[in-house]
Short mmCIF file of C-alpha atoms in Angstrom, two decimals:
data_model
loop_
_atom_site.label_atom_id
_atom_site.label_comp_id
_atom_site.label_asym_id
_atom_site.label_seq_id
_atom_site.Cartn_x
_atom_site.Cartn_y
_atom_site.Cartn_z
CA MET W 1 0.00 0.00 0.00
CA LYS W 2 2.85 2.37 0.87
CA GLU W 3 4.37 1.85 -2.59
CA ILE W 4 1.11 2.83 -4.30
CA ILE W 5 0.85 6.00 -2.19
CA ASP W 6 4.51 6.92 -2.83
CA GLU W 7 4.21 6.30 -6.58
CA THR W 8 0.92 8.24 -6.77
CA LEU W 9 2.56 11.21 -5.04
CA LYS W 10 5.55 11.08 -7.43
CA LEU W 11 3.23 11.08 -10.42
CA ALA W 12 1.12 13.91 -8.99
CA ARG W 13 4.25 16.04 -8.50
CA LEU W 14 5.34 15.37 -12.08
CA ASP W 15 1.85 16.17 -13.41
CA ASP W 16 1.85 19.50 -11.55
CA VAL W 17 2.09 22.27 -14.16
CA GLY W 18 4.30 24.27 -11.80
CA HIS W 19 6.74 21.38 -11.38
CA THR W 20 9.97 22.18 -13.14
CA ILE W 21 12.97 20.05 -13.85
CA GLU W 22 16.55 21.24 -13.65
CA PRO W 23 18.53 19.58 -16.45
CA VAL W 24 22.29 19.55 -16.07
CA ASP W 25 25.05 18.04 -18.16
CA ILE W 26 25.49 14.40 -17.10
CA VAL W 27 27.89 11.70 -18.22
CA LEU W 28 25.43 8.89 -18.91
CA PHE W 29 27.81 6.03 -18.15
CA ASP W 30 28.81 7.50 -14.77
CA GLU W 31 25.24 8.33 -13.71
CA ILE W 32 24.00 4.86 -14.60
CA GLU W 33 26.95 3.17 -12.87
CA SER W 34 26.13 5.11 -9.71
CA ILE W 35 22.49 4.02 -9.87
CA ILE W 36 23.52 0.40 -10.49
CA GLU W 37 25.79 0.56 -7.44
CA ASN W 38 22.92 1.92 -5.32
CA ASN W 39 20.83 -1.09 -6.42
CA LYS W 40 23.62 -3.66 -5.92
CA VAL W 41 21.93 -5.50 -3.03
CA LEU W 42 18.63 -5.81 -4.91
CA LEU W 43 20.42 -6.93 -8.09
CA ASP W 44 22.54 -9.50 -6.23
CA GLU W 45 19.56 -10.88 -4.27
CA ASN W 46 17.72 -11.47 -7.55
CA GLU W 47 20.79 -12.74 -9.46
CA PHE W 48 20.72 -9.92 -12.00
CA ILE W 49 23.57 -8.76 -14.19
CA ILE W 50 23.62 -5.32 -15.79
CA GLU W 51 25.82 -4.54 -18.77
CA ASN W 52 26.33 -0.79 -19.05
CA ASN W 53 27.61 -0.53 -22.64
CA ILE W 54 27.33 3.25 -22.90
CA ASP W 55 30.38 5.15 -24.13
CA ASN W 56 31.91 6.89 -21.10
CA LYS W 57 32.22 10.13 -23.09
CA LEU W 58 28.52 10.38 -23.95
CA HIS W 59 26.74 13.33 -22.32
CA ALA W 60 23.06 14.24 -22.02
CA MET W 61 20.97 16.91 -20.35
CA ALA W 62 18.88 15.57 -17.48
CA ASP W 63 17.56 16.42 -14.06
CA LYS W 64 19.73 14.14 -11.90
CA PHE W 65 16.98 13.27 -9.43
CA GLN W 66 14.42 12.49 -12.15
CA PHE W 67 17.01 10.54 -14.14
CA GLY W 68 17.67 8.43 -11.05
CA GLU W 69 13.93 7.74 -10.69
CA LEU W 70 13.76 6.75 -14.35
CA ILE W 71 16.64 4.26 -14.23
CA ASN W 72 15.52 2.86 -10.86
CA ASN W 73 12.07 2.20 -12.33
CA PHE W 74 13.55 0.36 -15.32
CA ILE W 75 15.77 -1.76 -13.06
CA THR W 76 13.00 -2.71 -10.62
CA ASN W 77 10.59 -3.39 -13.49
CA ALA W 78 13.07 -5.76 -15.14
CA ILE W 79 13.55 -7.58 -11.83
CA LYS W 80 9.81 -7.79 -11.13
CA TYR W 81 8.99 -9.24 -14.54
CA THR W 82 11.77 -11.79 -15.02
CA PRO W 83 10.76 -15.33 -14.01
CA ASP W 84 12.17 -16.50 -10.65
CA GLU W 85 14.00 -19.45 -12.21
CA GLN W 86 15.71 -17.26 -14.81
CA LYS W 87 18.97 -15.37 -14.36
CA GLY W 88 18.23 -11.75 -15.21
CA ILE W 89 20.23 -9.70 -17.66
CA ILE W 90 19.82 -6.02 -18.48
CA LYS W 91 21.80 -4.47 -21.33
CA ILE W 92 22.02 -0.69 -21.54
CA ASN W 93 23.17 1.01 -24.75
CA ALA W 94 23.03 4.51 -26.19
CA THR W 95 23.42 6.17 -29.57
CA VAL W 96 23.41 9.80 -30.66
CA LYS W 97 20.59 10.74 -33.04
CA ASP W 98 20.59 14.35 -34.20
CA ASP W 99 20.37 16.52 -31.05
CA PHE W 100 19.31 13.62 -28.84
CA VAL W 101 20.81 10.60 -27.16
CA GLU W 102 18.68 7.47 -27.44
CA VAL W 103 19.16 5.06 -24.54
CA SER W 104 17.98 1.47 -24.79
CA PHE W 105 17.28 -0.77 -21.82
CA THR W 106 16.94 -4.44 -22.86
CA ASP W 107 15.91 -7.20 -20.45
CA ASN W 108 15.30 -10.92 -20.80
CA GLY W 109 12.05 -10.89 -18.83
CA VAL W 110 8.55 -12.10 -19.63
CA GLY W 111 8.10 -9.87 -22.69
CA MET W 112 4.81 -8.34 -23.82
CA SER W 113 2.10 -8.81 -26.41
CA GLU W 114 1.07 -5.99 -28.77
CA SER W 115 -1.99 -5.40 -26.59
CA GLN W 116 0.15 -5.04 -23.46
CA ILE W 117 2.56 -2.71 -25.24
CA SER W 118 -0.31 -0.38 -26.16
CA HIS W 119 -1.16 0.06 -22.45
CA VAL W 120 2.23 -0.22 -20.76
CA PHE W 121 2.51 3.53 -20.00
CA ASP W 122 -1.08 3.80 -18.70
CA LYS W 123 -1.48 4.67 -15.02
CA PHE W 124 -2.15 1.61 -12.84
CA TYR W 125 -1.59 -0.84 -15.72
CA LYS W 126 -0.05 -4.14 -14.62
CA PHE W 127 0.88 -6.78 -17.17
CA GLY W 128 1.60 -9.80 -15.04
CA THR W 129 2.41 -11.08 -11.60
CA PRO W 130 5.70 -9.76 -10.21
CA ARG W 131 8.33 -12.30 -9.13
CA ASN W 132 8.92 -13.35 -5.53
CA GLY W 133 5.80 -11.59 -4.35
CA MET W 134 7.26 -8.17 -5.18
CA ASN W 135 4.66 -5.42 -5.22
CA SER W 136 3.70 -3.36 -8.23
CA SER W 137 1.74 -0.12 -8.12
CA GLY W 138 1.21 -0.08 -11.88
CA LEU W 139 2.62 3.47 -11.92
CA GLY W 140 6.36 2.98 -12.54
CA LEU W 141 6.26 3.16 -16.33
CA ALA W 142 3.70 6.00 -16.29
CA ILE W 143 6.22 7.88 -14.12
CA CYS W 144 8.98 7.06 -16.65
CA GLU W 145 6.89 8.43 -19.50
CA ASN W 146 6.14 11.59 -17.53
CA ILE W 147 9.82 12.13 -16.70
CA ILE W 148 10.85 11.77 -20.34
CA ASN W 149 8.04 14.06 -21.51
CA LYS W 150 9.19 16.72 -19.00
CA HIS W 151 12.68 16.44 -20.54
CA GLY W 152 11.31 16.96 -24.06
CA GLY W 153 12.17 13.41 -25.10
CA GLN W 154 10.30 10.36 -26.29
CA ILE W 155 9.81 6.89 -24.83
CA ARG W 156 8.69 3.62 -26.37
CA VAL W 157 8.90 -0.14 -25.84
CA GLU W 158 9.41 -3.06 -28.17
CA SER W 159 8.99 -6.78 -27.54
CA SER W 160 8.90 -9.79 -29.84
CA GLY W 161 6.11 -11.14 -27.67
CA PRO W 162 5.64 -13.04 -24.43
CA GLY W 163 8.77 -14.86 -23.28
CA ASN W 164 11.12 -12.67 -25.32
CA GLY W 165 11.97 -9.78 -23.00
CA CYS W 166 11.54 -6.09 -23.77
CA THR W 167 13.57 -3.14 -24.92
CA PHE W 168 12.63 0.29 -23.63
CA TYR W 169 13.96 3.29 -25.56
CA PHE W 170 14.04 6.87 -24.37
CA THR W 171 15.63 10.04 -25.65
CA LEU W 172 17.27 12.95 -23.85
CA LYS W 173 18.76 16.09 -25.33
CA SER W 174 22.46 15.61 -25.98
CA LYS W 175 25.05 18.03 -24.65
#
């Protein structure tokens, strides 16, 4: 219940017209490594490996706090929706496209159908039962979409279907 309240409050703050973000120049590799380190216990407990393949010279403009929320949501989502008996892998990559950096977050979790993909960013949408009894508010990906929209970027997801994992893509302005 606490998670639902916390996530609802986060989303309400982001939806607030007066809520502003403060983008700063970040080194994507370093920021993501820091977030991975902060999640080390959770990742180890769930036997997850993260490959941060981002060039360590790649910069983007992002609000550090919101960027942390975004990456944390992707990590916890991947953990929640990877079968218990499966070793989890997350691969993070990035490419520069025009004035933006596109980051991809690929997992080997349960995957999604076309129908699920069309609703994945809806508030309170849940597309399965989380592993190990982990809770899901159904708001994490709606929060991710809101964060990216506030940054002037785009977000999308692709999956080859159930059992094939997912790749989430988002863009941030490049430095």
